[in-house]
Tab-separated table of C-alpha atoms in Angstrom:
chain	number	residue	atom	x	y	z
A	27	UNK	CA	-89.308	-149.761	3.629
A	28	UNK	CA	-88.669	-150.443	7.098
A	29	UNK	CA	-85.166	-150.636	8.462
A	30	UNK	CA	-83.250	-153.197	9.536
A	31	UNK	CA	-83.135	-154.200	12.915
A	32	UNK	CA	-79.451	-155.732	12.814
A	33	UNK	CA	-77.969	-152.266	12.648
A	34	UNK	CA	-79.295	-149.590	15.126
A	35	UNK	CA	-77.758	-146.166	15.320
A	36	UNK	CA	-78.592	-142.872	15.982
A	37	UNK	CA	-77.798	-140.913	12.698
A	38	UNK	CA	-77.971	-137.214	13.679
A	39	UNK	CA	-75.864	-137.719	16.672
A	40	UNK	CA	-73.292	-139.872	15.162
A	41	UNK	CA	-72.840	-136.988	12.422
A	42	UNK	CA	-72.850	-134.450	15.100
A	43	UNK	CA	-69.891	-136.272	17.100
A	44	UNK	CA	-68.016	-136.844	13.850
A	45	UNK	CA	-68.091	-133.315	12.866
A	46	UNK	CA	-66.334	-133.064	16.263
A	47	UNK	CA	-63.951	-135.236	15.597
A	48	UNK	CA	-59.961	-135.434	13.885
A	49	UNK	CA	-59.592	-135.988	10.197
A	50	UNK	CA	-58.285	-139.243	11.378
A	51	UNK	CA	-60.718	-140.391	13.844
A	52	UNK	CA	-63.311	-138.996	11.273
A	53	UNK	CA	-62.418	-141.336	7.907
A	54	UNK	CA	-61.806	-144.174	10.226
A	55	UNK	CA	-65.636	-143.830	12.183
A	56	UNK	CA	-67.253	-143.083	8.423
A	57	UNK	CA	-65.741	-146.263	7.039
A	58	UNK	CA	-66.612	-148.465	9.952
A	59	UNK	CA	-70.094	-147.187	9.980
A	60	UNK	CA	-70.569	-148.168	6.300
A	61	UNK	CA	-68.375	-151.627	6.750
A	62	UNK	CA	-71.453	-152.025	9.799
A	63	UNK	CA	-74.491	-151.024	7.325
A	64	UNK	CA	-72.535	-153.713	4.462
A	65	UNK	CA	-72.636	-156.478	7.603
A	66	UNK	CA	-76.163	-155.999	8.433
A	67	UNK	CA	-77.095	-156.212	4.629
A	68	UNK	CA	-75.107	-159.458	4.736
A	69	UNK	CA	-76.583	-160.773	7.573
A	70	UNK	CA	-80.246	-160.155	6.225
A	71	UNK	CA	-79.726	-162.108	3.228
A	72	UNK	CA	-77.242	-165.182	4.298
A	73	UNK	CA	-78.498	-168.137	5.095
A	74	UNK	CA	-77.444	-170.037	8.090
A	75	UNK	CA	-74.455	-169.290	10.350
A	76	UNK	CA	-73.673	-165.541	9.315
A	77	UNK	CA	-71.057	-165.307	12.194
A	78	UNK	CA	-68.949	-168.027	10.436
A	79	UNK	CA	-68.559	-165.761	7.431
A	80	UNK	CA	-68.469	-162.361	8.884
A	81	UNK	CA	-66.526	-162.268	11.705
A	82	UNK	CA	-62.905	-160.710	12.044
A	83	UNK	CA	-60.665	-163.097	10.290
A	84	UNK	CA	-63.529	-164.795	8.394
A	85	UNK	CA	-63.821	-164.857	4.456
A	86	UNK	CA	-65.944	-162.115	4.903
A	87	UNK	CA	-65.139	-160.211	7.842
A	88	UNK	CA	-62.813	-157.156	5.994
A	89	UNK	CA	-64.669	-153.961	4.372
A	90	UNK	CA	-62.821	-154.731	1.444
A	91	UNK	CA	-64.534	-157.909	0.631
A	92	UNK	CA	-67.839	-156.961	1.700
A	93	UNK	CA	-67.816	-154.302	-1.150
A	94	UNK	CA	-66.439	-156.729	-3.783
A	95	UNK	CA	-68.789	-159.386	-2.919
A	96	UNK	CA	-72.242	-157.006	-2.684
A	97	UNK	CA	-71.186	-155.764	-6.171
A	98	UNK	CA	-70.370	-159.045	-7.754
A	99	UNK	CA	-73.977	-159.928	-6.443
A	100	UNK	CA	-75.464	-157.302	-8.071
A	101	UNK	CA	-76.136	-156.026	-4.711
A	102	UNK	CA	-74.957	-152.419	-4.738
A	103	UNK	CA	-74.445	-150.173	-8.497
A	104	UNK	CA	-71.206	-149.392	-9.636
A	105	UNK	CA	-71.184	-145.926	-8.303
A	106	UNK	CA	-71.941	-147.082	-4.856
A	107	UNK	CA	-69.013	-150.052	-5.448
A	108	UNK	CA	-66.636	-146.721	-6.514
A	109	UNK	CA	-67.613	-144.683	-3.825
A	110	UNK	CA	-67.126	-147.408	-1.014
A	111	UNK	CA	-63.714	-148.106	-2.289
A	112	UNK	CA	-62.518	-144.231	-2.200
A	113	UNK	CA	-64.053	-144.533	1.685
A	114	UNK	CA	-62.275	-147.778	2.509
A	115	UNK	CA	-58.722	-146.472	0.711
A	116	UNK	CA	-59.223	-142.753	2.738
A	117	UNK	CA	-60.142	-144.764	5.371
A	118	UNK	CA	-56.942	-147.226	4.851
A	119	UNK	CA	-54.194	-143.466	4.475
A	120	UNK	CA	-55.275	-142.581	7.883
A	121	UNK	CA	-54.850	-145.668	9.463
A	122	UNK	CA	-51.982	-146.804	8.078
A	123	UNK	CA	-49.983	-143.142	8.188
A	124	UNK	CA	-47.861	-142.518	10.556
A	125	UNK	CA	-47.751	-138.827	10.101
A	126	UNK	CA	-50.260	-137.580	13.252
A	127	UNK	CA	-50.418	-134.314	10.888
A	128	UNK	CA	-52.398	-135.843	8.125
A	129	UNK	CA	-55.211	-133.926	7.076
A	130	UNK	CA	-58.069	-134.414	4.476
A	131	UNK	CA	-55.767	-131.038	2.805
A	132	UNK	CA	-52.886	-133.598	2.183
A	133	UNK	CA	-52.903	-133.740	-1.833
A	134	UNK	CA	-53.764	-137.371	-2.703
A	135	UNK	CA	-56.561	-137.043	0.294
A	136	UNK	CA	-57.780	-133.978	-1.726
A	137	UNK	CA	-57.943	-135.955	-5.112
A	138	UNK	CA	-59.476	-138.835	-3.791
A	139	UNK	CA	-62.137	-136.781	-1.950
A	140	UNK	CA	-62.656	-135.012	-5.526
A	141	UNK	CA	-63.378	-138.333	-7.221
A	142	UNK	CA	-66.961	-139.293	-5.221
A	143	UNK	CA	-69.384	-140.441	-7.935
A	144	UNK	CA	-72.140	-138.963	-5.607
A	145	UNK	CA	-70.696	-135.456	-4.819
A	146	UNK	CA	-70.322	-135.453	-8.286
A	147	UNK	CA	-74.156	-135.969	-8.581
A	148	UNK	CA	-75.189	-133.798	-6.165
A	149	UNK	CA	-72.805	-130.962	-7.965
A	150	UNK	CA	-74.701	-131.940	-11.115
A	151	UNK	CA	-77.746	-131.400	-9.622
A	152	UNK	CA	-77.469	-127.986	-8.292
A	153	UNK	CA	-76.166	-126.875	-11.699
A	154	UNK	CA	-79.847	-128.371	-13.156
A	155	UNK	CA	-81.839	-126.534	-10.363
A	156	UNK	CA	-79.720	-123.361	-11.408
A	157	UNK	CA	-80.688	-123.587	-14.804
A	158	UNK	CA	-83.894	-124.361	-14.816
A	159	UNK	CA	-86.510	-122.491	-16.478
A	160	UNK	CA	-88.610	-122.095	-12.900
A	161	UNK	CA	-85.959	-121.571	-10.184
A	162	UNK	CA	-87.164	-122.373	-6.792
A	163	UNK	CA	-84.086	-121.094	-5.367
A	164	UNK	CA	-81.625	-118.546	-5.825
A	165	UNK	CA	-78.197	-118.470	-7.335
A	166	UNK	CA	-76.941	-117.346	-4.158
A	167	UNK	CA	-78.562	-120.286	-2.045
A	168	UNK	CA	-77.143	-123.087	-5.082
A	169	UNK	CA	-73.427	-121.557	-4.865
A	170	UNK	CA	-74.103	-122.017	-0.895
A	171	UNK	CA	-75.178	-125.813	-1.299
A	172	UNK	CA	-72.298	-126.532	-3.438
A	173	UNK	CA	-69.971	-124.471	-1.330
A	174	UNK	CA	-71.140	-126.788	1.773
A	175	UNK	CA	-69.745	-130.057	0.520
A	176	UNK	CA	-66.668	-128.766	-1.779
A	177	UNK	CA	-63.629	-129.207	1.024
A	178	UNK	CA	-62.563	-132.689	0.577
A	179	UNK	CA	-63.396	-133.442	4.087
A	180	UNK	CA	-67.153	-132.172	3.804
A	181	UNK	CA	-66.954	-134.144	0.422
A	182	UNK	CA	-65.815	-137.615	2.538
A	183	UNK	CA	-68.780	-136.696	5.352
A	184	UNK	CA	-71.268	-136.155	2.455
A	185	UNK	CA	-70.528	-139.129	0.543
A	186	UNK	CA	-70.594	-141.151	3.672
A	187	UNK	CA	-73.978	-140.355	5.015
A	188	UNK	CA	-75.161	-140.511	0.942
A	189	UNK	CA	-73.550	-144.128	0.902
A	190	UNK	CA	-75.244	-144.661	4.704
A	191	UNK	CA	-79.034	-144.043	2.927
A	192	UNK	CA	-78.392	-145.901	-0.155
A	193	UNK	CA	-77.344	-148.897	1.854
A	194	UNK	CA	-80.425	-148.547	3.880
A	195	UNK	CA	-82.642	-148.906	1.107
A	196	UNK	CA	-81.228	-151.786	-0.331
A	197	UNK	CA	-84.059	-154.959	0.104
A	198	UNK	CA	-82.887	-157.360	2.973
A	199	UNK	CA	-85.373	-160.001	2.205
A	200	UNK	CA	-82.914	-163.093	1.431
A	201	UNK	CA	-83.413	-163.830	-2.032
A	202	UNK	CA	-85.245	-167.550	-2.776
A	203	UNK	CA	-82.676	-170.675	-3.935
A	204	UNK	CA	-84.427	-170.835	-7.133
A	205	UNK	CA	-81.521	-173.626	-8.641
A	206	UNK	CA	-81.263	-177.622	-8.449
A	207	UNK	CA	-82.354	-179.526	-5.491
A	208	UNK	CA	-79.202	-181.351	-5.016
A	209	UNK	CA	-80.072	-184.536	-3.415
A	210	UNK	CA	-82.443	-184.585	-5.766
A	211	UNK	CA	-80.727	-184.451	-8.690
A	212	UNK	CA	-78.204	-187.061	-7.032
A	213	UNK	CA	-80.496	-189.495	-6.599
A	214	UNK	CA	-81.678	-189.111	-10.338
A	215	UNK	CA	-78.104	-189.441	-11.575
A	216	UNK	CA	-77.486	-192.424	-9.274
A	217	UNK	CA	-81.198	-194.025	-9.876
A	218	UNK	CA	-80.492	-193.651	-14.046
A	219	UNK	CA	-77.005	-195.210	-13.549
A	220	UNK	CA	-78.199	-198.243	-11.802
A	221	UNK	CA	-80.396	-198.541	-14.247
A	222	UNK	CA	-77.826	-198.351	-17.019
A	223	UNK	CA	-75.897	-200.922	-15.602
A	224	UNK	CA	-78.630	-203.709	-14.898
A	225	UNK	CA	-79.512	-203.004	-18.643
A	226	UNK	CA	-75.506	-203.375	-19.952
A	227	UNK	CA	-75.251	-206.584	-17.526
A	228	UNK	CA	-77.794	-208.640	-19.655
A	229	UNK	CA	-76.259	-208.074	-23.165
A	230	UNK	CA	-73.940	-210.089	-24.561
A	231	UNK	CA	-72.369	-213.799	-22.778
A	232	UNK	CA	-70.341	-213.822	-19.664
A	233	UNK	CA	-66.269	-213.593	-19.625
A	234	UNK	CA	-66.523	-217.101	-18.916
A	235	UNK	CA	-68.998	-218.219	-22.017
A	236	UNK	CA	-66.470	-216.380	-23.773
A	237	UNK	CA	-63.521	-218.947	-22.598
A	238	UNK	CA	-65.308	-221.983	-24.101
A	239	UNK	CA	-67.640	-222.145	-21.467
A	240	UNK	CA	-70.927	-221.967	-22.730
A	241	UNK	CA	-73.682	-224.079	-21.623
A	242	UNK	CA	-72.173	-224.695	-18.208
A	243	UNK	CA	-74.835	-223.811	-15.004
């Protein structure tokens, strides 16, 4: 599926620089990179005048509600809506702390880093390759793949460029208005109302035939 054109970044290097970077500069670059790929999925599937929506101070211009919003939509699984919401609250600790020693080794860091729905997966994974009946690798080469990703910032890095692929491969075709056509279900309502009316008007005498009246032109 070809990607979208909205949202154009060099992958390896930006993973490259944020290997280089602080633990703070690094949750705050891996969120906005995934609050970017949520904007360009948004902006392939709206219809009209995206900016109105999307843009800082706009309905939908925080991370926070682009995550809610592409998983009420059935836009993104559950796991993806889970692991989104550990990157935006890691994310949210750095930012917000005024501690300049924060690390990803402060304890509530650590546990959040430890809840990823994907690391998880990829943890369960290696443990299938290990036991399988025809291993393809070595016990030694699985302990080093799940060695890689088990610090919590390696875990935040991994689920962040996981998150970054799913997110690409999510359809950006708009999906088709498939409802009413309002005006023209308006004009049906309006045109059968009229019609009620003319047919109500003709039954029955006039208030003033009522009053005694009758026969009078």
């Amino acid at each position: 599926m070809a990607k979208r054109e909205s949202f154009k970044i060099d992958v390896d290097e930006f993973n490259a620089r944020l290997r280089e970077e602080t633990d703070r500069a690094c949750a705050i670059l891996g969120a906005a990179m995934l609050d970017a790929r949520l904007e360009s999925l948004f902006r392939s599937r709206l219809i009209g005048q995206p900016d109105e929506l999307l843009a800082n101070g706009r309905p939908l211009g925080s991370f926070s509600v682009k995550i809610r919003l592409s998983h009420s939509l059935g836009w993104i699984s559950d796991d993806a809506f889970k692991d989104l919401n550990i990157v935006r609250e890691v994310r949210n600790r750095f930012a917000h702390s005024f501690d300049h020693g924060l690390t990803f080794d402060d304890q509530s860091i650590r546990d959040q880093c430890s809840n990823f729905r994907s690391i998880s997966s990829y943890f369960a994974g290696t443990e299938k390759a290990r036991s399988a009946l025809r291993k393809n690798l070595s016990d030694a080469v699985i302990d080093a793949m799940r060695g890689v990703l088990k610090p919590p910032r390696a875990a935040f890095q991994g689920a962040v460029d996981f998150l970054r692929q799913y997110l690409d491969a999510v359809p950006d075709d708009a999906l088709e208005y498939l409802g009413p056509d309002l005006a023209m279900e308006v004009y049906d309502l309006a045109a059968s109302t009229r019609i009620k009316f003319s047919a109500t008007g003709t039954i029955g005498p006039a208030p003033a035939q009522q009053n005694g009246e009758a026969g009078k032109t």
